[in-house]
PDB file of C-alpha atoms in Angstrom:
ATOM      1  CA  UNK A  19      18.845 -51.676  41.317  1.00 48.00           C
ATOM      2  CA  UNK A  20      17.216 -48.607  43.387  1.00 55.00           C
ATOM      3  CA  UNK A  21      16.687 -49.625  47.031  1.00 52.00           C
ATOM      4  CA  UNK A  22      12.977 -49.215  48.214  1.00 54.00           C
ATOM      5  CA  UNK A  23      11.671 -48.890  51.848  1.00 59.00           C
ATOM      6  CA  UNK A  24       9.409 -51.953  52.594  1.00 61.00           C
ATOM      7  CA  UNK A  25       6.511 -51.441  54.299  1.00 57.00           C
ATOM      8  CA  UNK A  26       5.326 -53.778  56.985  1.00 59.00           C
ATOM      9  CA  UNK A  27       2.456 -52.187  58.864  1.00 64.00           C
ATOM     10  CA  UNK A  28       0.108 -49.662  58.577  1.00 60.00           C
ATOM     11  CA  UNK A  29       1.572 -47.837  61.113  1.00 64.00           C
ATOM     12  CA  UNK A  30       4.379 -46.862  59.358  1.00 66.00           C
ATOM     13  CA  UNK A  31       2.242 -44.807  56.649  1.00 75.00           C
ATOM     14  CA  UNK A  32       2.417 -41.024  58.041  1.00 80.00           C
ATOM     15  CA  UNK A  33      -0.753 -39.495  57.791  1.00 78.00           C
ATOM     16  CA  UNK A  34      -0.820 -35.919  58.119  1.00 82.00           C
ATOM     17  CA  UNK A  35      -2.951 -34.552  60.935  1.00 85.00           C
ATOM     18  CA  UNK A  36      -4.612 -31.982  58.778  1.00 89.00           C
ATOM     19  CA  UNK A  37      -5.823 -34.949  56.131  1.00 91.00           C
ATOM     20  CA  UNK A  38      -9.270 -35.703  57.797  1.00 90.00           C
ATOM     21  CA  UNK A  39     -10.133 -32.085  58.621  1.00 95.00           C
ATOM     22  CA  UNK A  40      -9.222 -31.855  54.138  1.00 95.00           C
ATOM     23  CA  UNK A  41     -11.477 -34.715  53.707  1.00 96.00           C
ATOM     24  CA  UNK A  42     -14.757 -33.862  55.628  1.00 97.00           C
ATOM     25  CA  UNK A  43     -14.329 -30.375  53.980  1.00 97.00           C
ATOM     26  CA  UNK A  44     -14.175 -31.672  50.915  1.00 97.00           C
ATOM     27  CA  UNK A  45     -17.300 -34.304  51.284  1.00 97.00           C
ATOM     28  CA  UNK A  46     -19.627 -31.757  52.592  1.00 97.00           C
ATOM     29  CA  UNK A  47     -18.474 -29.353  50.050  1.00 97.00           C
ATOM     30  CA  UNK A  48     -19.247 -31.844  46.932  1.00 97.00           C
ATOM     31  CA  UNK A  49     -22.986 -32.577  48.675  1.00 96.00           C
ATOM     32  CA  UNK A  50     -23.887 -28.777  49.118  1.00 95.00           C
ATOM     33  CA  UNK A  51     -22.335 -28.194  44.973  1.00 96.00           C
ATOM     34  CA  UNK A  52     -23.514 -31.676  43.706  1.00 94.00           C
ATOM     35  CA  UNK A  53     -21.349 -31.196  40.136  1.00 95.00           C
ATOM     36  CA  UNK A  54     -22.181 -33.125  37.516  1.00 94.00           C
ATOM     37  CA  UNK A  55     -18.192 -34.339  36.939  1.00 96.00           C
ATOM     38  CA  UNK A  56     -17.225 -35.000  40.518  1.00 96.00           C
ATOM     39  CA  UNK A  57     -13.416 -35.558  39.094  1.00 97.00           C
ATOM     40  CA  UNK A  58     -13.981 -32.332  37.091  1.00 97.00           C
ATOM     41  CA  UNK A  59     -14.958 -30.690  39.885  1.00 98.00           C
ATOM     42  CA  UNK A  60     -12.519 -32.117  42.146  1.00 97.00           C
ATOM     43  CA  UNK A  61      -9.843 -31.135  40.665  1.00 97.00           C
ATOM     44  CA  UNK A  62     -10.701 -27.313  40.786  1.00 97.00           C
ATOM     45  CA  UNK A  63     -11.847 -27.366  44.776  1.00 98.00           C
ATOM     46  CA  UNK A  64      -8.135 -28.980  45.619  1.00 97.00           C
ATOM     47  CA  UNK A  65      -6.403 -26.407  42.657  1.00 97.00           C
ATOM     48  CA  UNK A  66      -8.039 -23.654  44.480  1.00 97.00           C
ATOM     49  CA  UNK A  67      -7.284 -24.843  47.903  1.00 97.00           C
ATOM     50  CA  UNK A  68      -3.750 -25.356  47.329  1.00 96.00           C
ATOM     51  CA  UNK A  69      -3.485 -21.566  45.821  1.00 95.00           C
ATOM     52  CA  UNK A  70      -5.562 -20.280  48.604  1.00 95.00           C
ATOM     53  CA  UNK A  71      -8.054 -19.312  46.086  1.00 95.00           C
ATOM     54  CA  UNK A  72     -11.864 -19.265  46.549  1.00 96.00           C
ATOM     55  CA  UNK A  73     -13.525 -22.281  46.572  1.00 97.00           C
ATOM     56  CA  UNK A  74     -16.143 -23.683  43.910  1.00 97.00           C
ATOM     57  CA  UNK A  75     -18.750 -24.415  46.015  1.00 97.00           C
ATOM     58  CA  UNK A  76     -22.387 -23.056  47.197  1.00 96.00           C
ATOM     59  CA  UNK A  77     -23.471 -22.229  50.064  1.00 93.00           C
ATOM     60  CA  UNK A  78     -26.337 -24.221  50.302  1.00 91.00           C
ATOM     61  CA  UNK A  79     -27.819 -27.351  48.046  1.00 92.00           C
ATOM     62  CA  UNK A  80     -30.181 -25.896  45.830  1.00 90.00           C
ATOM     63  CA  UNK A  81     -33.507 -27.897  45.163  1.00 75.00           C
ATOM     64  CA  UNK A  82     -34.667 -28.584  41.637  1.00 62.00           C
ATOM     65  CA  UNK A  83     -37.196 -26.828  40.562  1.00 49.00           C
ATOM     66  CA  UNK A  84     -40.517 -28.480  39.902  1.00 41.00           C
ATOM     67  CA  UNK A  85     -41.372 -26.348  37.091  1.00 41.00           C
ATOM     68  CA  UNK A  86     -38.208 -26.793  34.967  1.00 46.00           C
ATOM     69  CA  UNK A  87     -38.556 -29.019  32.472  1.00 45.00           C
ATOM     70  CA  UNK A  88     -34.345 -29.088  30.583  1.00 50.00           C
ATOM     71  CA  UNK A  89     -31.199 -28.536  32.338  1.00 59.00           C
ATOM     72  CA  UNK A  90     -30.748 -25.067  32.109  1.00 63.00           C
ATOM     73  CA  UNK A  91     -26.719 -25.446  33.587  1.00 89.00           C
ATOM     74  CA  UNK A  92     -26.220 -22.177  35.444  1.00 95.00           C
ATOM     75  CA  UNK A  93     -28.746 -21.860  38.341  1.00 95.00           C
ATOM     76  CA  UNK A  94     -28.581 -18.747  41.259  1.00 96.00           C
ATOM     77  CA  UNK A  95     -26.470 -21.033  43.911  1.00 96.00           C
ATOM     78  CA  UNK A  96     -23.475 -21.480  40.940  1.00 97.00           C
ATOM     79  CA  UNK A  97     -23.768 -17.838  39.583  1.00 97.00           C
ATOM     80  CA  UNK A  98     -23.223 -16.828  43.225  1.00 97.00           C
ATOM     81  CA  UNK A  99     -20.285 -19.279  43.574  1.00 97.00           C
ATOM     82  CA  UNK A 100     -18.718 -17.630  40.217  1.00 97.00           C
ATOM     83  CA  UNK A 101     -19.444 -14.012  41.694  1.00 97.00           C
ATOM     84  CA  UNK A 102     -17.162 -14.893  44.868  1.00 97.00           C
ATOM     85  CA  UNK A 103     -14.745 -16.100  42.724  1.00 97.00           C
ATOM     86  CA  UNK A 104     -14.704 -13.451  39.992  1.00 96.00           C
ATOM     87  CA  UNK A 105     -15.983 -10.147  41.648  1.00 94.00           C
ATOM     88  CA  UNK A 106     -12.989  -9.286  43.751  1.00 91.00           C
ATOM     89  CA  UNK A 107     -10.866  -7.664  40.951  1.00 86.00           C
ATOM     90  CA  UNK A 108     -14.115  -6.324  39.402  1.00 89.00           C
ATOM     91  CA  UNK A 109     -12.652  -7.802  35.617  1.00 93.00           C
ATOM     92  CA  UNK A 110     -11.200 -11.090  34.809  1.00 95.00           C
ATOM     93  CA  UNK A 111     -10.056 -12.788  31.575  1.00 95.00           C
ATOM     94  CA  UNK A 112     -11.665 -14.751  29.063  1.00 96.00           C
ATOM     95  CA  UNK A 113      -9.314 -18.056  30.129  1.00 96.00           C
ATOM     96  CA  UNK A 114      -9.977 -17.346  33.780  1.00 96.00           C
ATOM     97  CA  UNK A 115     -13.629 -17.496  33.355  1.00 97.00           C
ATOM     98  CA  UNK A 116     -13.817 -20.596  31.338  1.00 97.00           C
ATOM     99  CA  UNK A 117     -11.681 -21.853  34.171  1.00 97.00           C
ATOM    100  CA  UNK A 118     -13.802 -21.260  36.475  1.00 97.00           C
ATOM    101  CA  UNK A 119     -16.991 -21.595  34.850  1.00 98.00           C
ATOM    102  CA  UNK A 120     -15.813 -25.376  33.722  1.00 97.00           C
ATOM    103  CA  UNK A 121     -14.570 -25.968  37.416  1.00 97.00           C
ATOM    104  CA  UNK A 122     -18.300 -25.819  38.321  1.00 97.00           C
ATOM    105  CA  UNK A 123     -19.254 -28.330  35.805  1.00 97.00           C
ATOM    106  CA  UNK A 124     -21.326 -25.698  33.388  1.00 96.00           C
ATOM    107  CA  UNK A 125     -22.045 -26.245  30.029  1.00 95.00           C
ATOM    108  CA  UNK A 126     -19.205 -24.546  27.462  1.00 96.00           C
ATOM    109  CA  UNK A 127     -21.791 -23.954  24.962  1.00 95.00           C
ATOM    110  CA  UNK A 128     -23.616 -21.707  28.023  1.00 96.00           C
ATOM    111  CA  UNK A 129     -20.841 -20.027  28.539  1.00 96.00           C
ATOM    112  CA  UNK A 130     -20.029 -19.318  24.648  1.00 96.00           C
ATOM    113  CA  UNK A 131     -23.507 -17.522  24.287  1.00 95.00           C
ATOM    114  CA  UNK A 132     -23.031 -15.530  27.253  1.00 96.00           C
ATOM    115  CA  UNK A 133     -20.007 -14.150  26.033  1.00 96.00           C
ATOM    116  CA  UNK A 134     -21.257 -13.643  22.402  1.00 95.00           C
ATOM    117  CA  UNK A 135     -24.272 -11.637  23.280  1.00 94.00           C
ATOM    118  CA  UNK A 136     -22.294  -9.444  25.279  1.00 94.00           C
ATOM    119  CA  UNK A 137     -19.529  -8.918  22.700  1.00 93.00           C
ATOM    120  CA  UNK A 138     -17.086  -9.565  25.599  1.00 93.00           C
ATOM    121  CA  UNK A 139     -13.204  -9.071  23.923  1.00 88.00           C
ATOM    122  CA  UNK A 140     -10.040 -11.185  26.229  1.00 87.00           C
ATOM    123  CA  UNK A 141     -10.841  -8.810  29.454  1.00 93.00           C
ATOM    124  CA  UNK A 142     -14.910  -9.074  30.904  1.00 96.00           C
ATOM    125  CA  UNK A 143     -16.146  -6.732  33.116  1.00 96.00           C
ATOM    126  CA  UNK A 144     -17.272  -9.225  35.614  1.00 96.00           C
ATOM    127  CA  UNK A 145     -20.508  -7.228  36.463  1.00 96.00           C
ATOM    128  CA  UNK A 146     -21.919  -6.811  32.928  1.00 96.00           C
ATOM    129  CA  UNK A 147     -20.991 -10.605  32.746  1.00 97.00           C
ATOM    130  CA  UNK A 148     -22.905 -11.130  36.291  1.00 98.00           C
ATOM    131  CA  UNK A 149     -25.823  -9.257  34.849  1.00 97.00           C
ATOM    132  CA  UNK A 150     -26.072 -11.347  31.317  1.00 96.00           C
ATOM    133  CA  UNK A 151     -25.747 -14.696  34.410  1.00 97.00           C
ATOM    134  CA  UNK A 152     -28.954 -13.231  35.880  1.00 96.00           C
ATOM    135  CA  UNK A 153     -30.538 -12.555  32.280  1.00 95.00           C
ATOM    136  CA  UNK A 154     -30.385 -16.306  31.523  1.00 94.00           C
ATOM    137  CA  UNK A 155     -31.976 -16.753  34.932  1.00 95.00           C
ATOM    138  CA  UNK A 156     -34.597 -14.357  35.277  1.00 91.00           C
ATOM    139  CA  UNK A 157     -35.858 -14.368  31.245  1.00 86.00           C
ATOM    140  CA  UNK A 158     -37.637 -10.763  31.985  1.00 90.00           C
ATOM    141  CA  UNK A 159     -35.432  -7.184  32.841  1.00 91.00           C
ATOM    142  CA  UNK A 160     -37.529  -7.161  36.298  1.00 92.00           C
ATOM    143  CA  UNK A 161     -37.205 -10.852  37.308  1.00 93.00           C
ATOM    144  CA  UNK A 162     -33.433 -11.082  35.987  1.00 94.00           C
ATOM    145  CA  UNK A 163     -32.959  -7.639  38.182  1.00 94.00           C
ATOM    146  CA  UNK A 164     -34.531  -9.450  40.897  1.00 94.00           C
ATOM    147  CA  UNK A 165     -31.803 -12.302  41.225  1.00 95.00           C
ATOM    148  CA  UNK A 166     -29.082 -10.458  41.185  1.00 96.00           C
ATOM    149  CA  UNK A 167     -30.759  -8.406  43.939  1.00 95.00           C
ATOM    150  CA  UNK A 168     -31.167 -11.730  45.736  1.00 95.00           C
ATOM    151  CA  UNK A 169     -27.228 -12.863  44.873  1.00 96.00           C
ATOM    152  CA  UNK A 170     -25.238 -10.098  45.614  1.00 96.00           C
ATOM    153  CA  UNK A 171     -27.357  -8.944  48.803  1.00 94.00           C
ATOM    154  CA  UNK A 172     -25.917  -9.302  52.905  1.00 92.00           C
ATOM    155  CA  UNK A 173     -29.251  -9.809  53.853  1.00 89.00           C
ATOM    156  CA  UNK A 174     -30.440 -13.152  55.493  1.00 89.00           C
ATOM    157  CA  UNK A 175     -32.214 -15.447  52.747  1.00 84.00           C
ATOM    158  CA  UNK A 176     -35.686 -14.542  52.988  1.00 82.00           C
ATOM    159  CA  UNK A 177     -34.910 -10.856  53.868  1.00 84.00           C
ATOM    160  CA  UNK A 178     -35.438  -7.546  51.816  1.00 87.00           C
ATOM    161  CA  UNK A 179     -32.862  -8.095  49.647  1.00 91.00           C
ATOM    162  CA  UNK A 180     -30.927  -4.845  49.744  1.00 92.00           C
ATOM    163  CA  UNK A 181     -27.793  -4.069  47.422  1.00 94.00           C
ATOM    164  CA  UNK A 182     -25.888  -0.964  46.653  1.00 94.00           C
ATOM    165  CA  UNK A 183     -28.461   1.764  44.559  1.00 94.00           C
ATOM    166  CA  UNK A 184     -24.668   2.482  42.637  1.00 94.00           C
ATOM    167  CA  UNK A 185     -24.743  -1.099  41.747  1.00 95.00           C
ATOM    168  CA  UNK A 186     -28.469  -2.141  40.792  1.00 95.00           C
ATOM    169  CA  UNK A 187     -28.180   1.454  38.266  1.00 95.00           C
ATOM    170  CA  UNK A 188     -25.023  -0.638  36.608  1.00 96.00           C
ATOM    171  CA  UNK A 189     -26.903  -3.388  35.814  1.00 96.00           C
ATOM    172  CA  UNK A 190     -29.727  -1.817  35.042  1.00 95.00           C
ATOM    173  CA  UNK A 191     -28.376   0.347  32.659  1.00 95.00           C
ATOM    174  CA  UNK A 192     -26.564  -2.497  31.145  1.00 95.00           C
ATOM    175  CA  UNK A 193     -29.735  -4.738  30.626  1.00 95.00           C
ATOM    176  CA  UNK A 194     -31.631  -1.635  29.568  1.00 93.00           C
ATOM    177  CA  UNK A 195     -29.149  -0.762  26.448  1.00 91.00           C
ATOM    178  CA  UNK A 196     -28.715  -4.165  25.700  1.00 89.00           C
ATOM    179  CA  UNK A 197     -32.554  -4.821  25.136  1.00 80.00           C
ATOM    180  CA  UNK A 198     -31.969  -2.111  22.821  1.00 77.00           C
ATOM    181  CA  UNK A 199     -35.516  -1.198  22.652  1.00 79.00           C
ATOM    182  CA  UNK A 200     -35.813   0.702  25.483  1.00 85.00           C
ATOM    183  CA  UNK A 201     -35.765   4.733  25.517  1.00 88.00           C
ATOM    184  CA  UNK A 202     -32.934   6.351  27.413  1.00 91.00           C
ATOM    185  CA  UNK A 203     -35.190   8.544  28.713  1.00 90.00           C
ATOM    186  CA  UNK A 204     -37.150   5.871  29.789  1.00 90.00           C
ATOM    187  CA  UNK A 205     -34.220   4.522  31.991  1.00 91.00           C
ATOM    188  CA  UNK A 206     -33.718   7.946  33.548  1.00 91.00           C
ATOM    189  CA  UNK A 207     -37.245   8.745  34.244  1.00 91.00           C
ATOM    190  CA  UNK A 208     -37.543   5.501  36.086  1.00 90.00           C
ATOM    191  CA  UNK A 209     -33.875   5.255  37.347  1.00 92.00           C
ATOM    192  CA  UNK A 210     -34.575   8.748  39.474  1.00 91.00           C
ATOM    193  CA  UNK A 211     -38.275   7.676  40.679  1.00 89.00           C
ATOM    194  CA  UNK A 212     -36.496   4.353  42.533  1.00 89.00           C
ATOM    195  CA  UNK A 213     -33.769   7.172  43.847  1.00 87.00           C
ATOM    196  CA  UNK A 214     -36.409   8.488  45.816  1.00 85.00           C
ATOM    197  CA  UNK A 215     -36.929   5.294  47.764  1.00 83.00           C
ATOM    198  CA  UNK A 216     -33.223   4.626  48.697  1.00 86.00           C
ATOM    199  CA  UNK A 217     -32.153   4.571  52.059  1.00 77.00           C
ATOM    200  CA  UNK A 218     -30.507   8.055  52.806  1.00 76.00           C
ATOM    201  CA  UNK A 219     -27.999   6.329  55.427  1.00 75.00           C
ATOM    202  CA  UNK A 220     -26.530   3.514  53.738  1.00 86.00           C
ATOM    203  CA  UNK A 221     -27.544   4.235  49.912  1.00 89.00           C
ATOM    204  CA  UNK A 222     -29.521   0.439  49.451  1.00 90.00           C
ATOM    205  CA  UNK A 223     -32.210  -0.359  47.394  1.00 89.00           C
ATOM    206  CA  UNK A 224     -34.302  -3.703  48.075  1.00 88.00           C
ATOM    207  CA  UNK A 225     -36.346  -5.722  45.708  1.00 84.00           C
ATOM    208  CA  UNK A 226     -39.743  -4.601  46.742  1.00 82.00           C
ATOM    209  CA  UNK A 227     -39.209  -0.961  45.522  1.00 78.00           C
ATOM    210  CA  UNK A 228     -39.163  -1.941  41.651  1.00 76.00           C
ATOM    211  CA  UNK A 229     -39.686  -5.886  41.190  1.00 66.00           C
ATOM    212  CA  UNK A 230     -43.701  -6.282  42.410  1.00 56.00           C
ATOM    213  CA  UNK A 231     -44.846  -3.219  40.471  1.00 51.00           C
ATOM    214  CA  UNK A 232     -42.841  -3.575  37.125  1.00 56.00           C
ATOM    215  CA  UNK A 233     -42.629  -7.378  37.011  1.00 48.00           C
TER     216      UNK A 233
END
């Protein structure tokens, strides 16, 4: 019979130094996410940590909001989460994303329309995706515009909400043919009227120059 080690005390378990440091990570990370399947969830934060991956969790707890009646499943704070994740190699495949989307706890279903209304094949260009994420958020082309403004910007929360001109005509464009009912000269004309009110030194547009007037 196999020889085991008998333990006597609790000071012969070895606790590695780094374990409590892991821990209160880990806690505060699950409070500011708040997934619905904590073992779900779990298991992606320590799958990502161990692979030195990015982490699936928010930056901040979101607040319900009063005015929403049914769980909707993706909200701004996860899209943002899934951006950090997926953005970096600018496409991703289909497996990936239902990794990561079910690593946050989302809806499959969600997920499944997402990718049917975009006609997405095995490799998703992570920004169209983003801008369909924003779509389900926003419900209008202005207010779903205005999200991703608010997601993808370095500005302090609260601020103008500045992103890349290159980058808000992407999604634009995107949204815009996808609506299908909407001109192309339409999306030029106003495309090269919001040109005029880009910074000149870093090329950013904010949300004030198109969301209050077209909303």
């Amino acid at each position: 019979m196999p020889v085991f080690d008998t333990m006597y005390c609790a000071q012969q378990i070895n606790i590695p130094p780094e374990l409590p440091d892991i821990l209160k990570n880990f806690t505060k990370a699950a409070i500011r996410t708040q997934p619905k399947d904590l073992l779900l969830w779990s298991a992606a934060y320590f799958s990502a940590l161990s692979e030195g991956e990015c982490l699936p969790v928010k930056d901040r707890l979101e607040m319900n909001v009063a005015t929403q009646k049914t769980d909707t499943g993706l909200t701004p704070g996860l899209l943002k989460t899934l951006n950090k994740q997926l953005s970096p190699r600018q496409s991703c495949s289909k497996e990936e994303l239902q990794k990561k989307w079910r690593g946050l706890c989302l809806p499959m279903d969600q997920l499944e329309t997402l990718l049917s209304l975009g006609s997405f094949s095995s490799d998703i260009d992570w920004m169209e995706f983003f801008a369909l994420g924003c779509s389900a958020l926003g419900g209008t082309l202005m207010s779903s515009l205005k999200v991703a403004c608010e997601i993808l910007t370095e500005d302090e929360e609260g601020g103008a909400a500045r992103i890349p001109f290159d980058t808000f005509v992407k999604l634009y464009t995107y949204l815009a043919h996808l609506d299908g009912d909407m001109p192309q000269d339409h999306i030029d004309n106003f495309l090269s009227s919001l040109q005029l009110q880009v910074n000149k030194q870093d090329g950013l547009i904010q949300v004030s120059n198109f969301y209050i007037s077209r909303k």
